[in-house]
Amino acid sequence: MLRSGLLRWGTDVKLCPLLIVLFCVLLAPGVVSSGEGQSTPADLDGLSIPERAAWIEEAQRGRTSSREEVTIVELFLRTRGRELTELKDRVDAGADHRDLQHLVYHDLDDAGLRERLVAHLRVEAAAVRKRHGSQGVKLLSDIDDTIYPNFADRRDWSLTHAPYPGIVAFYEALTGPAPPGRARLTLVSARPYERTGLLETQGGDKLRAMGLPRHTILSGDAWTLASVLPGRAGE
């Protein structure tokens, strides 16, 4: 209730993103805590790729326990080839901030486990490209003043925050099932990462409401946020 109320407040009153971050930091201890985590599957190899992705997604909710971290990495290590490509895509396809980047660099606290996972992803990605060719490309895009006017674009229409004409259709063509249709859309944001994920989830909901196809968001930090302060945007 408190989280949803804060989200509506940040939308309706148009609070500064930095102020929202401060609220999220204050609320975070009560939001991210959880129990000992879910039970480890008895047969890791017997799980299908959708089942592996679903287990990992559930482990990302709340605090990811040490036992869950070990199981997450083990599930990835036991997945190879194009099945690993599918697993990465499924983990990345969530409707909130819990994507692959968040998993690797925020949910995995054990540096050794993180290094093993990243090394495995690199080796398997190279092997898939060598054997099967490119599996598509990552399309990187800014959000503000690229998808919709916000900071630097001071024309009258910037007050509506409606998407630029044709931008949704353009991204749909690049990421859809028909050629070229092999791009995966990743949005790069100056909005800072905060551990509740409220800012990233709010931004994703807004973009999906505009009709933007499936995407992931890479958040920035306090320094990137400073780059869009009044007088700095467009430099």
Short mmCIF file of C-alpha atoms in Angstrom, two decimals:
data_model
loop_
_atom_site.label_atom_id
_atom_site.label_comp_id
_atom_site.label_asym_id
_atom_site.label_seq_id
_atom_site.Cartn_x
_atom_site.Cartn_y
_atom_site.Cartn_z
CA MET A 1 0.00 0.00 0.00
CA LEU A 2 2.75 2.41 0.96
CA ARG A 3 4.80 1.56 -2.14
CA SER A 4 1.85 2.00 -4.51
CA GLY A 5 0.92 5.27 -2.80
CA LEU A 6 4.46 6.56 -3.21
CA LEU A 7 4.42 5.54 -6.85
CA ARG A 8 1.20 7.47 -7.52
CA TRP A 9 2.53 10.45 -5.58
CA GLY A 10 5.71 10.50 -7.64
CA THR A 11 3.63 10.41 -10.83
CA ASP A 12 0.88 12.88 -9.95
CA VAL A 13 2.98 15.49 -8.15
CA LYS A 14 5.97 14.99 -10.50
CA LEU A 15 8.52 14.77 -7.70
CA CYS A 16 12.17 15.07 -8.58
CA PRO A 17 13.58 11.55 -9.24
CA LEU A 18 16.29 12.19 -6.67
CA LEU A 19 13.64 12.87 -4.00
CA ILE A 20 11.90 9.62 -4.88
CA VAL A 21 15.21 7.80 -4.51
CA LEU A 22 15.62 9.21 -0.99
CA PHE A 23 12.18 7.90 -0.06
CA CYS A 24 13.02 4.49 -1.53
CA VAL A 25 16.25 4.27 0.44
CA LEU A 26 14.35 4.99 3.64
CA LEU A 27 11.76 2.35 2.82
CA ALA A 28 14.20 -0.24 1.50
CA PRO A 29 14.97 -2.19 4.71
CA GLY A 30 11.32 -3.10 5.08
CA VAL A 31 10.83 -3.79 1.39
CA VAL A 32 13.75 -6.02 0.53
CA SER A 33 13.88 -8.24 3.59
CA SER A 34 12.50 -11.78 3.35
CA GLY A 35 12.85 -15.20 4.89
CA GLU A 36 15.36 -17.92 4.19
CA GLY A 37 14.34 -18.18 0.54
CA GLN A 38 12.63 -20.89 -1.49
CA SER A 39 13.60 -24.55 -1.36
CA THR A 40 16.22 -25.83 -3.79
CA PRO A 41 14.84 -28.10 -6.56
CA ALA A 42 15.74 -31.74 -6.02
CA ASP A 43 16.67 -32.27 -9.69
CA LEU A 44 18.25 -29.21 -11.27
CA ASP A 45 18.90 -30.97 -14.58
CA GLY A 46 15.26 -32.04 -14.78
CA LEU A 47 13.98 -28.47 -14.91
CA SER A 48 12.91 -27.11 -18.29
CA ILE A 49 14.19 -23.71 -19.41
CA PRO A 50 10.90 -21.97 -18.49
CA GLU A 51 11.01 -23.69 -15.08
CA ARG A 52 14.60 -22.57 -14.52
CA ALA A 53 13.72 -19.00 -15.42
CA ALA A 54 10.66 -19.06 -13.15
CA TRP A 55 12.72 -20.37 -10.22
CA ILE A 56 15.38 -17.70 -10.74
CA GLU A 57 12.77 -14.95 -10.99
CA GLU A 58 11.20 -16.06 -7.71
CA ALA A 59 14.64 -16.16 -6.04
CA GLN A 60 15.20 -12.53 -7.07
CA ARG A 61 12.18 -11.34 -5.09
CA GLY A 62 13.09 -9.87 -1.72
CA ARG A 63 16.47 -10.80 -0.32
CA THR A 64 18.28 -13.46 -2.33
CA SER A 65 19.74 -15.89 0.22
CA SER A 66 23.22 -17.41 -0.04
CA ARG A 67 21.68 -20.79 -0.81
CA GLU A 68 19.60 -19.28 -3.60
CA GLU A 69 22.68 -17.56 -5.05
CA VAL A 70 24.45 -20.92 -5.32
CA THR A 71 21.42 -22.53 -6.97
CA ILE A 72 20.96 -19.66 -9.43
CA VAL A 73 24.56 -19.90 -10.62
CA GLU A 74 24.35 -23.70 -10.78
CA LEU A 75 21.25 -23.49 -12.97
CA PHE A 76 23.11 -21.23 -15.39
CA LEU A 77 26.22 -23.40 -15.36
CA ARG A 78 24.14 -26.45 -16.26
CA THR A 79 22.59 -24.62 -19.22
CA ARG A 80 24.53 -24.34 -22.47
CA GLY A 81 24.23 -23.36 -26.10
CA ARG A 82 21.05 -21.82 -27.43
CA GLU A 83 19.18 -23.08 -24.36
CA LEU A 84 21.33 -20.64 -22.37
CA THR A 85 20.40 -17.87 -24.81
CA GLU A 86 16.73 -18.65 -24.15
CA LEU A 87 17.29 -18.70 -20.38
CA LYS A 88 19.01 -15.30 -20.48
CA ASP A 89 16.17 -13.87 -22.58
CA ARG A 90 13.54 -15.20 -20.17
CA VAL A 91 15.33 -13.80 -17.12
CA ASP A 92 15.67 -10.49 -18.95
CA ALA A 93 12.01 -10.39 -19.97
CA GLY A 94 10.41 -9.52 -16.64
CA ALA A 95 7.99 -6.63 -16.35
CA ASP A 96 9.95 -4.96 -13.56
CA HIS A 97 13.56 -4.19 -12.60
CA ARG A 98 14.49 -7.86 -12.02
CA ASP A 99 16.43 -8.47 -15.23
CA LEU A 100 19.70 -10.25 -15.99
CA GLN A 101 21.86 -7.22 -15.21
CA HIS A 102 20.13 -6.77 -11.86
CA LEU A 103 20.59 -10.46 -11.09
CA VAL A 104 24.32 -10.51 -11.82
CA TYR A 105 25.37 -7.21 -10.27
CA HIS A 106 22.88 -6.72 -7.43
CA ASP A 107 21.33 -10.02 -6.38
CA LEU A 108 24.57 -12.01 -6.40
CA ASP A 109 26.56 -10.77 -3.42
CA ASP A 110 29.23 -13.48 -3.68
CA ALA A 111 31.95 -12.11 -5.98
CA GLY A 112 33.27 -15.61 -6.71
CA LEU A 113 29.88 -16.85 -7.86
CA ARG A 114 29.44 -13.74 -9.98
CA GLU A 115 32.81 -14.29 -11.70
CA ARG A 116 31.97 -17.94 -12.44
CA LEU A 117 28.63 -16.95 -13.93
CA VAL A 118 30.01 -14.14 -16.09
CA ALA A 119 32.83 -16.38 -17.36
CA HIS A 120 30.29 -19.08 -18.29
CA LEU A 121 28.09 -16.59 -20.14
CA ARG A 122 31.08 -15.31 -22.13
CA VAL A 123 32.30 -18.78 -23.12
CA GLU A 124 28.87 -20.01 -24.16
CA ALA A 125 28.04 -16.81 -26.08
CA ALA A 126 31.23 -17.20 -28.12
CA ALA A 127 30.47 -20.88 -28.76
CA VAL A 128 26.92 -20.15 -29.93
CA ARG A 129 28.11 -17.42 -32.31
CA LYS A 130 30.77 -19.74 -33.73
CA ARG A 131 28.39 -22.66 -34.24
CA HIS A 132 25.08 -20.98 -35.06
CA GLY A 133 25.97 -17.43 -36.07
CA SER A 134 24.57 -14.26 -34.59
CA GLN A 135 21.51 -14.70 -32.39
CA GLY A 136 20.48 -11.09 -32.85
CA VAL A 137 21.75 -7.76 -31.62
CA LYS A 138 21.22 -5.58 -28.57
CA LEU A 139 19.67 -2.29 -29.58
CA LEU A 140 20.69 0.42 -27.11
CA SER A 141 18.48 3.48 -26.86
CA ASP A 142 18.14 6.52 -24.67
CA ILE A 143 14.70 7.31 -23.23
CA ASP A 144 14.31 11.04 -22.59
CA ASP A 145 14.22 13.16 -25.76
CA THR A 146 14.60 9.97 -27.82
CA ILE A 147 11.38 8.06 -27.16
CA TYR A 148 9.46 11.04 -25.81
CA PRO A 149 10.34 14.72 -25.15
CA ASN A 150 11.32 15.48 -21.58
CA PHE A 151 14.46 17.42 -20.62
CA ALA A 152 16.18 19.01 -23.61
CA ASP A 153 13.22 19.25 -25.99
CA ARG A 154 11.47 22.44 -24.85
CA ARG A 155 8.80 22.61 -27.53
CA ASP A 156 5.18 22.81 -26.42
CA TRP A 157 4.54 19.10 -26.95
CA SER A 158 7.13 18.20 -24.29
CA LEU A 159 4.45 18.84 -21.66
CA THR A 160 2.42 15.83 -22.84
CA HIS A 161 5.26 13.25 -22.66
CA ALA A 162 3.64 11.48 -25.61
CA PRO A 163 6.03 9.37 -27.72
CA TYR A 164 7.55 10.95 -30.80
CA PRO A 165 5.52 10.11 -33.93
CA GLY A 166 6.62 6.78 -35.40
CA ILE A 167 9.05 5.82 -32.63
CA VAL A 168 6.95 2.90 -31.32
CA ALA A 169 6.45 1.49 -34.83
CA PHE A 170 10.19 1.88 -35.48
CA TYR A 171 11.16 -0.21 -32.44
CA GLU A 172 8.43 -2.75 -33.19
CA ALA A 173 9.90 -3.26 -36.67
CA LEU A 174 13.39 -3.80 -35.24
CA THR A 175 12.35 -6.22 -32.52
CA GLY A 176 9.40 -8.01 -34.14
CA PRO A 177 9.17 -11.52 -35.62
CA ALA A 178 9.55 -10.37 -39.24
CA PRO A 179 12.94 -9.28 -40.67
CA PRO A 180 14.98 -7.53 -39.44
CA GLY A 181 13.19 -8.42 -36.18
CA ARG A 182 16.19 -9.83 -34.33
CA ALA A 183 17.05 -6.93 -32.06
CA ARG A 184 16.54 -6.93 -28.30
CA LEU A 185 15.78 -3.49 -26.98
CA THR A 186 17.77 -2.17 -24.01
CA LEU A 187 17.04 1.32 -22.71
CA VAL A 188 19.79 3.30 -21.00
CA SER A 189 18.52 5.68 -18.33
CA ALA A 190 20.14 8.44 -16.26
CA ARG A 191 17.66 7.70 -13.49
CA PRO A 192 19.64 6.21 -10.61
CA TYR A 193 19.35 2.60 -9.51
CA GLU A 194 17.81 2.08 -6.09
CA ARG A 195 17.31 -1.31 -4.51
CA THR A 196 13.51 -1.25 -4.33
CA GLY A 197 13.32 -0.93 -8.12
CA LEU A 198 10.43 1.55 -7.91
CA LEU A 199 11.88 4.07 -10.37
CA GLU A 200 12.77 1.46 -12.97
CA THR A 201 9.43 -0.33 -12.63
CA GLN A 202 7.55 2.98 -12.88
CA GLY A 203 9.48 3.93 -16.01
CA GLY A 204 8.88 0.53 -17.61
CA ASP A 205 5.14 0.68 -16.90
CA LYS A 206 4.96 4.09 -18.53
CA LEU A 207 6.81 2.91 -21.65
CA ARG A 208 4.67 -0.22 -22.00
CA ALA A 209 1.57 1.94 -21.71
CA MET A 210 2.90 3.88 -24.70
CA GLY A 211 3.02 0.62 -26.66
CA LEU A 212 6.81 0.16 -26.61
CA PRO A 213 7.77 -3.50 -27.30
CA ARG A 214 9.50 -5.72 -24.75
CA HIS A 215 12.62 -4.13 -23.35
CA THR A 216 14.99 -3.97 -20.40
CA ILE A 217 16.21 -0.83 -18.65
CA LEU A 218 19.76 -0.14 -17.46
CA SER A 219 19.60 2.46 -14.70
CA GLY A 220 22.34 4.96 -13.91
CA ASP A 221 23.50 6.42 -10.62
CA ALA A 222 23.60 9.77 -8.83
CA TRP A 223 26.33 11.03 -11.17
CA THR A 224 24.36 10.25 -14.33
CA LEU A 225 21.30 11.91 -12.80
CA ALA A 226 23.34 15.09 -12.37
CA SER A 227 23.88 15.16 -16.14
CA VAL A 228 20.20 16.01 -16.71
CA LEU A 229 19.84 18.70 -14.08
CA PRO A 230 18.54 22.07 -15.33
CA GLY A 231 21.21 23.78 -17.39
CA ARG A 232 23.06 20.52 -18.10
CA ALA A 233 20.61 18.71 -20.39
CA GLY A 234 21.69 18.65 -24.00
CA GLU A 235 25.38 19.32 -23.26
#
